Amino acid sequence: MKKIIIISYFFPPSNFVGGERTKAWSEHLFENGIYPIIITRNWNENQNDLVDKLTTNEYSVESTDSCEIRRMPYRRSLRDRLSKYRWLKPLQKLLTLKEVILSNYSLRSLPYSNFYNEAKSILAKDKEVIGVICSGRPFQSFFIGHQLKKEFNTLWIPDYRDEWTTHKHHESNGLLWKWINKLERKSELKWTSNADAFMSVSEPWKNTIEKLIGRKGHVILNGYASLHEPKIKQSSDHLLITYAGTLYPSQNIDILLKSVEEINLEKLRIKLRFIGVSILPSELDRLKSNTSSYGKYVEFMDRVPKNEIQGLLEESDLLYLTSFEDIKGWYPVKLFEYYASGIPILLCPSDQNVMQEFIEKSNSGYVANSITECKQLLLEIIDKTKSGDLQLTRNIEYGNLFSRKYQSKELANLLTTLSDLSMKS
């Protein structure tokens, strides 16, 4: 059986969404004739802080019928050790800047350079391995794939879970970070110059990256892990709307908050719950300020372990989703998590693109683009909660195209095609 090395800094048992993509590959590629060898770092159970001290930090190999997982010791740098001392934050930032710059020149400067040594050892010994995938972020892991391609002439495929130097957030940064962006763009071009192909999570991002690096791109979506049958909800005198995950400044939440404010001033019938928004304190402050008039009907929760989030979603009547300014053609992971729960989605405002298309074709939610639309929609939904008749019948056949299992099959087909082409050349 063909084997593929997958370098993934984020991987369970950590509680980072970036690890869910490669976790799916570790579970489903084998079903399609590809045996994955995952190289990652050690993590604590449900760890959601990058620099936490580990309870176990030994090298380990876990082999199953479907995959092999190699967990590498995590080197806790001086910067990481200083993270708990707030008064040393300037020094920590300086050390971060040093690492960001040096990582463009030397593999050894990467705190996870042991990934490279491990992959090199595997390629030297196992002739069934056809190539290497490096899943970014961190994008500096592309350095590893580039170097392994040079040394072993193996397939090399960068995986862009996000855009790197073409991402719009770079446009507003200060002079220092604009210079670093130029430095990283040189690295991006260099490290992908010998790639056989690359992957991204959306068509527009694929097209943008393709124009920059001049390599052929392929879309492998994130998708959802498995579908849940929603519980039968009892009739209720209020509507619970939940948002789960990081909230960014580029997300317009004012339409929903204003609509809820107007309804609650009249009827006090809507409760809002935000899970994990404290990751960006400025956004938490924004929410608290904009909901102060009905604050007792708003709940803020810290990030919760994966095994608890499903229950919190199922308690809800609506799951809130909002578009990102100036970003089109992107399916956020949250969209698929919401869909899988079976709870109706409220997209407000719409991206007027793939998110809205998915919700409409999968019959999994509602769309509103103004305070008037949102308020009217919420009032209609409130009436439905009286009878408990709020669930929608999802279009499962359409939704199946977005499952992680199906997308893993697409990846296996891509790897087989690239491998066959490589053997012929």
PDB file of N, CA and C in Angstrom, residues 70-133:
ATOM      1  N   ARG A  70       3.216   9.634  14.882  1.00  0.00           N
ATOM      2  CA  ARG A  70       4.494   9.815  15.565  1.00  0.00           C
ATOM      3  C   ARG A  70       4.451  11.160  16.284  1.00  0.00           C
ATOM      4  N   ARG A  71       4.489  11.103  17.601  1.00  0.00           N
ATOM      5  CA  ARG A  71       4.419  12.304  18.423  1.00  0.00           C
ATOM      6  C   ARG A  71       5.826  12.675  18.894  1.00  0.00           C
ATOM      7  N   MET A  72       6.213  13.891  18.547  1.00  0.00           N
ATOM      8  CA  MET A  72       7.563  14.349  18.818  1.00  0.00           C
ATOM      9  C   MET A  72       7.607  15.204  20.091  1.00  0.00           C
ATOM     10  N   PRO A  73       8.714  15.127  20.836  1.00  0.00           N
ATOM     11  CA  PRO A  73       8.866  15.990  22.015  1.00  0.00           C
ATOM     12  C   PRO A  73       8.755  17.462  21.635  1.00  0.00           C
ATOM     13  N   TYR A  74       8.093  18.203  22.476  1.00  0.00           N
ATOM     14  CA  TYR A  74       7.895  19.636  22.267  1.00  0.00           C
ATOM     15  C   TYR A  74       8.977  20.403  23.021  1.00  0.00           C
ATOM     16  N   ARG A  75       9.717  21.208  22.281  1.00  0.00           N
ATOM     17  CA  ARG A  75      10.800  21.980  22.880  1.00  0.00           C
ATOM     18  C   ARG A  75      10.241  23.315  23.372  1.00  0.00           C
ATOM     19  N   ARG A  76      10.065  23.447  24.647  1.00  0.00           N
ATOM     20  CA  ARG A  76       9.491  24.660  25.233  1.00  0.00           C
ATOM     21  C   ARG A  76      10.573  25.726  25.308  1.00  0.00           C
ATOM     22  N   SER A  77      10.493  26.681  24.417  1.00  0.00           N
ATOM     23  CA  SER A  77      11.535  27.695  24.292  1.00  0.00           C
ATOM     24  C   SER A  77      11.471  28.695  25.450  1.00  0.00           C
ATOM     25  N   LEU A  78      12.496  29.555  25.519  1.00  0.00           N
ATOM     26  CA  LEU A  78      12.514  30.606  26.534  1.00  0.00           C
ATOM     27  C   LEU A  78      11.288  31.501  26.381  1.00  0.00           C
ATOM     28  N   ARG A  79      10.930  31.817  25.131  1.00  0.00           N
ATOM     29  CA  ARG A  79       9.744  32.635  24.888  1.00  0.00           C
ATOM     30  C   ARG A  79       8.503  31.993  25.485  1.00  0.00           C
ATOM     31  N   ASP A  80       8.359  30.687  25.311  1.00  0.00           N
ATOM     32  CA  ASP A  80       7.204  29.974  25.841  1.00  0.00           C
ATOM     33  C   ASP A  80       7.202  29.972  27.369  1.00  0.00           C
ATOM     34  N   ARG A  81       8.374  29.797  27.949  1.00  0.00           N
ATOM     35  CA  ARG A  81       8.468  29.758  29.410  1.00  0.00           C
ATOM     36  C   ARG A  81       8.159  31.118  30.035  1.00  0.00           C
ATOM     37  N   LEU A  82       8.395  32.187  29.267  1.00  0.00           N
ATOM     38  CA  LEU A  82       8.137  33.535  29.776  1.00  0.00           C
ATOM     39  C   LEU A  82       6.678  33.952  29.629  1.00  0.00           C
ATOM     40  N   SER A  83       5.882  33.147  28.917  1.00  0.00           N
ATOM     41  CA  SER A  83       4.529  33.567  28.543  1.00  0.00           C
ATOM     42  C   SER A  83       3.636  33.841  29.754  1.00  0.00           C
ATOM     43  N   LYS A  84       3.894  33.212  30.888  1.00  0.00           N
ATOM     44  CA  LYS A  84       3.022  33.410  32.046  1.00  0.00           C
ATOM     45  C   LYS A  84       3.363  34.680  32.836  1.00  0.00           C
ATOM     46  N   TYR A  85       4.458  35.341  32.450  1.00  0.00           N
ATOM     47  CA  TYR A  85       4.851  36.568  33.140  1.00  0.00           C
ATOM     48  C   TYR A  85       4.464  37.772  32.279  1.00  0.00           C
ATOM     49  N   ARG A  86       3.367  38.419  32.629  1.00  0.00           N
ATOM     50  CA  ARG A  86       2.841  39.505  31.798  1.00  0.00           C
ATOM     51  C   ARG A  86       3.809  40.685  31.715  1.00  0.00           C
ATOM     52  N   TRP A  87       4.569  40.903  32.767  1.00  0.00           N
ATOM     53  CA  TRP A  87       5.478  42.044  32.774  1.00  0.00           C
ATOM     54  C   TRP A  87       6.680  41.829  31.850  1.00  0.00           C
ATOM     55  N   LEU A  88       6.864  40.596  31.352  1.00  0.00           N
ATOM     56  CA  LEU A  88       7.934  40.298  30.402  1.00  0.00           C
ATOM     57  C   LEU A  88       7.427  40.202  28.969  1.00  0.00           C
ATOM     58  N   LYS A  89       6.209  40.692  28.741  1.00  0.00           N
ATOM     59  CA  LYS A  89       5.611  40.595  27.407  1.00  0.00           C
ATOM     60  C   LYS A  89       6.465  41.245  26.318  1.00  0.00           C
ATOM     61  N   PRO A  90       7.098  42.423  26.564  1.00  0.00           N
ATOM     62  CA  PRO A  90       7.956  43.005  25.515  1.00  0.00           C
ATOM     63  C   PRO A  90       9.104  42.082  25.108  1.00  0.00           C
ATOM     64  N   LEU A  91       9.702  41.410  26.097  1.00  0.00           N
ATOM     65  CA  LEU A  91      10.785  40.479  25.785  1.00  0.00           C
ATOM     66  C   LEU A  91      10.252  39.284  25.003  1.00  0.00           C
ATOM     67  N   GLN A  92       9.084  38.819  25.384  1.00  0.00           N
ATOM     68  CA  GLN A  92       8.473  37.695  24.671  1.00  0.00           C
ATOM     69  C   GLN A  92       8.209  38.064  23.213  1.00  0.00           C
ATOM     70  N   LYS A  93       7.717  39.273  22.963  1.00  0.00           N
ATOM     71  CA  LYS A  93       7.471  39.730  21.594  1.00  0.00           C
ATOM     72  C   LYS A  93       8.760  39.806  20.800  1.00  0.00           C
ATOM     73  N   LEU A  94       9.843  40.239  21.472  1.00  0.00           N
ATOM     74  CA  LEU A  94      11.136  40.323  20.802  1.00  0.00           C
ATOM     75  C   LEU A  94      11.637  38.940  20.398  1.00  0.00           C
ATOM     76  N   LEU A  95      11.455  37.969  21.287  1.00  0.00           N
ATOM     77  CA  LEU A  95      11.864  36.589  20.986  1.00  0.00           C
ATOM     78  C   LEU A  95      11.006  35.988  19.867  1.00  0.00           C
ATOM     79  N   THR A  96       9.720  36.351  19.844  1.00  0.00           N
ATOM     80  CA  THR A  96       8.846  35.898  18.760  1.00  0.00           C
ATOM     81  C   THR A  96       9.316  36.459  17.434  1.00  0.00           C
ATOM     82  N   LEU A  97       9.649  37.741  17.430  1.00  0.00           N
ATOM     83  CA  LEU A  97      10.143  38.384  16.213  1.00  0.00           C
ATOM     84  C   LEU A  97      11.421  37.713  15.727  1.00  0.00           C
ATOM     85  N   LYS A  98      12.310  37.397  16.644  1.00  0.00           N
ATOM     86  CA  LYS A  98      13.562  36.716  16.288  1.00  0.00           C
ATOM     87  C   LYS A  98      13.274  35.373  15.618  1.00  0.00           C
ATOM     88  N   GLU A  99      12.342  34.602  16.200  1.00  0.00           N
ATOM     89  CA  GLU A  99      12.007  33.291  15.648  1.00  0.00           C
ATOM     90  C   GLU A  99      11.377  33.419  14.265  1.00  0.00           C
ATOM     91  N   VAL A 100      10.474  34.399  14.112  1.00  0.00           N
ATOM     92  CA  VAL A 100       9.794  34.611  12.827  1.00  0.00           C
ATOM     93  C   VAL A 100      10.811  34.909  11.729  1.00  0.00           C
ATOM     94  N   ILE A 101      11.795  35.732  12.044  1.00  0.00           N
ATOM     95  CA  ILE A 101      12.802  36.112  11.038  1.00  0.00           C
ATOM     96  C   ILE A 101      13.741  34.950  10.732  1.00  0.00           C
ATOM     97  N   LEU A 102      14.287  34.322  11.776  1.00  0.00           N
ATOM     98  CA  LEU A 102      15.271  33.256  11.565  1.00  0.00           C
ATOM     99  C   LEU A 102      14.673  32.030  10.876  1.00  0.00           C
ATOM    100  N   SER A 103      13.354  31.810  11.068  1.00  0.00           N
ATOM    101  CA  SER A 103      12.725  30.629  10.468  1.00  0.00           C
ATOM    102  C   SER A 103      12.730  30.676   8.950  1.00  0.00           C
ATOM    103  N   ASN A 104      13.010  31.841   8.374  1.00  0.00           N
ATOM    104  CA  ASN A 104      13.095  31.960   6.921  1.00  0.00           C
ATOM    105  C   ASN A 104      14.446  31.500   6.376  1.00  0.00           C
ATOM    106  N   TYR A 105      15.406  31.283   7.268  1.00  0.00           N
ATOM    107  CA  TYR A 105      16.771  30.982   6.831  1.00  0.00           C
ATOM    108  C   TYR A 105      17.301  29.619   7.292  1.00  0.00           C
ATOM    109  N   SER A 106      16.805  29.133   8.417  1.00  0.00           N
ATOM    110  CA  SER A 106      17.390  27.915   8.980  1.00  0.00           C
ATOM    111  C   SER A 106      16.316  26.993   9.526  1.00  0.00           C
ATOM    112  N   LEU A 107      16.357  25.718   9.103  1.00  0.00           N
ATOM    113  CA  LEU A 107      15.434  24.723   9.650  1.00  0.00           C
ATOM    114  C   LEU A 107      15.625  24.558  11.146  1.00  0.00           C
ATOM    115  N   ARG A 108      16.869  24.670  11.588  1.00  0.00           N
ATOM    116  CA  ARG A 108      17.159  24.455  13.004  1.00  0.00           C
ATOM    117  C   ARG A 108      16.533  25.523  13.899  1.00  0.00           C
ATOM    118  N   SER A 109      16.177  26.663  13.314  1.00  0.00           N
ATOM    119  CA  SER A 109      15.542  27.703  14.116  1.00  0.00           C
ATOM    120  C   SER A 109      14.084  27.382  14.419  1.00  0.00           C
ATOM    121  N   LEU A 110      13.503  26.429  13.690  1.00  0.00           N
ATOM    122  CA  LEU A 110      12.119  26.039  13.940  1.00  0.00           C
ATOM    123  C   LEU A 110      12.040  25.252  15.246  1.00  0.00           C
ATOM    124  N   PRO A 111      11.118  25.576  16.138  1.00  0.00           N
ATOM    125  CA  PRO A 111      11.000  24.821  17.394  1.00  0.00           C
ATOM    126  C   PRO A 111      10.531  23.374  17.170  1.00  0.00           C
ATOM    127  N   TYR A 112      10.096  23.081  15.950  1.00  0.00           N
ATOM    128  CA  TYR A 112       9.668  21.716  15.605  1.00  0.00           C
ATOM    129  C   TYR A 112      10.549  21.144  14.485  1.00  0.00           C
ATOM    130  N   SER A 113      11.810  21.518  14.468  1.00  0.00           N
ATOM    131  CA  SER A 113      12.721  20.991  13.441  1.00  0.00           C
ATOM    132  C   SER A 113      12.904  19.482  13.559  1.00  0.00           C
ATOM    133  N   ASN A 114      12.558  18.924  14.731  1.00  0.00           N
ATOM    134  CA  ASN A 114      12.623  17.465  14.881  1.00  0.00           C
ATOM    135  C   ASN A 114      11.633  16.756  13.956  1.00  0.00           C
ATOM    136  N   PHE A 115      10.611  17.481  13.448  1.00  0.00           N
ATOM    137  CA  PHE A 115       9.703  16.901  12.453  1.00  0.00           C
ATOM    138  C   PHE A 115      10.497  16.530  11.188  1.00  0.00           C
ATOM    139  N   TYR A 116      11.388  17.427  10.808  1.00  0.00           N
ATOM    140  CA  TYR A 116      12.201  17.203   9.606  1.00  0.00           C
ATOM    141  C   TYR A 116      13.074  15.960   9.772  1.00  0.00           C
ATOM    142  N   ASN A 117      13.735  15.845  10.898  1.00  0.00           N
ATOM    143  CA  ASN A 117      14.607  14.692  11.138  1.00  0.00           C
ATOM    144  C   ASN A 117      13.819  13.391  11.117  1.00  0.00           C
ATOM    145  N   GLU A 118      12.613  13.425  11.672  1.00  0.00           N
ATOM    146  CA  GLU A 118      11.783  12.219  11.698  1.00  0.00           C
ATOM    147  C   GLU A 118      11.341  11.838  10.285  1.00  0.00           C
ATOM    148  N   ALA A 119      10.882  12.807   9.503  1.00  0.00           N
ATOM    149  CA  ALA A 119      10.449  12.532   8.131  1.00  0.00           C
ATOM    150  C   ALA A 119      11.613  12.042   7.279  1.00  0.00           C
ATOM    151  N   LYS A 120      12.777  12.622   7.479  1.00  0.00           N
ATOM    152  CA  LYS A 120      13.968  12.223   6.743  1.00  0.00           C
ATOM    153  C   LYS A 120      14.312  10.764   7.032  1.00  0.00           C
ATOM    154  N   SER A 121      14.211  10.370   8.293  1.00  0.00           N
ATOM    155  CA  SER A 121      14.492   8.985   8.681  1.00  0.00           C
ATOM    156  C   SER A 121      13.506   8.014   8.029  1.00  0.00           C
ATOM    157  N   ILE A 122      12.236   8.396   7.981  1.00  0.00           N
ATOM    158  CA  ILE A 122      11.220   7.531   7.373  1.00  0.00           C
ATOM    159  C   ILE A 122      11.486   7.360   5.880  1.00  0.00           C
ATOM    160  N   LEU A 123      11.739   8.465   5.197  1.00  0.00           N
ATOM    161  CA  LEU A 123      11.973   8.413   3.748  1.00  0.00           C
ATOM    162  C   LEU A 123      13.214   7.595   3.399  1.00  0.00           C
ATOM    163  N   ALA A 124      14.205   7.624   4.249  1.00  0.00           N
ATOM    164  CA  ALA A 124      15.436   6.880   3.990  1.00  0.00           C
ATOM    165  C   ALA A 124      15.226   5.370   4.118  1.00  0.00           C
ATOM    166  N   LYS A 125      14.229   4.972   4.921  1.00  0.00           N
ATOM    167  CA  LYS A 125      14.060   3.547   5.221  1.00  0.00           C
ATOM    168  C   LYS A 125      12.875   2.905   4.508  1.00  0.00           C
ATOM    169  N   ASP A 126      11.809   3.658   4.274  1.00  0.00           N
ATOM    170  CA  ASP A 126      10.558   3.074   3.788  1.00  0.00           C
ATOM    171  C   ASP A 126      10.308   3.483   2.338  1.00  0.00           C
ATOM    172  N   LYS A 127      10.489   2.575   1.421  1.00  0.00           N
ATOM    173  CA  LYS A 127      10.337   2.864  -0.005  1.00  0.00           C
ATOM    174  C   LYS A 127       8.874   2.889  -0.457  1.00  0.00           C
ATOM    175  N   GLU A 128       7.941   2.542   0.437  1.00  0.00           N
ATOM    176  CA  GLU A 128       6.526   2.618   0.087  1.00  0.00           C
ATOM    177  C   GLU A 128       5.964   4.028   0.241  1.00  0.00           C
ATOM    178  N   VAL A 129       6.734   4.916   0.877  1.00  0.00           N
ATOM    179  CA  VAL A 129       6.279   6.299   1.076  1.00  0.00           C
ATOM    180  C   VAL A 129       6.402   7.057  -0.242  1.00  0.00           C
ATOM    181  N   ILE A 130       5.297   7.623  -0.705  1.00  0.00           N
ATOM    182  CA  ILE A 130       5.292   8.293  -2.014  1.00  0.00           C
ATOM    183  C   ILE A 130       5.506   9.801  -1.907  1.00  0.00           C
ATOM    184  N   GLY A 131       5.333  10.369  -0.713  1.00  0.00           N
ATOM    185  CA  GLY A 131       5.486  11.813  -0.630  1.00  0.00           C
ATOM    186  C   GLY A 131       5.210  12.383   0.735  1.00  0.00           C
ATOM    187  N   VAL A 132       5.196  13.724   0.777  1.00  0.00           N
ATOM    188  CA  VAL A 132       5.043  14.473   2.018  1.00  0.00           C
ATOM    189  C   VAL A 132       4.004  15.575   1.830  1.00  0.00           C
ATOM    190  N   ILE A 133       3.087  15.680   2.783  1.00  0.00           N
ATOM    191  CA  ILE A 133       2.165  16.807   2.875  1.00  0.00           C
ATOM    192  C   ILE A 133       2.512  17.581   4.138  1.00  0.00           C
TER     193      ILE A 133
END
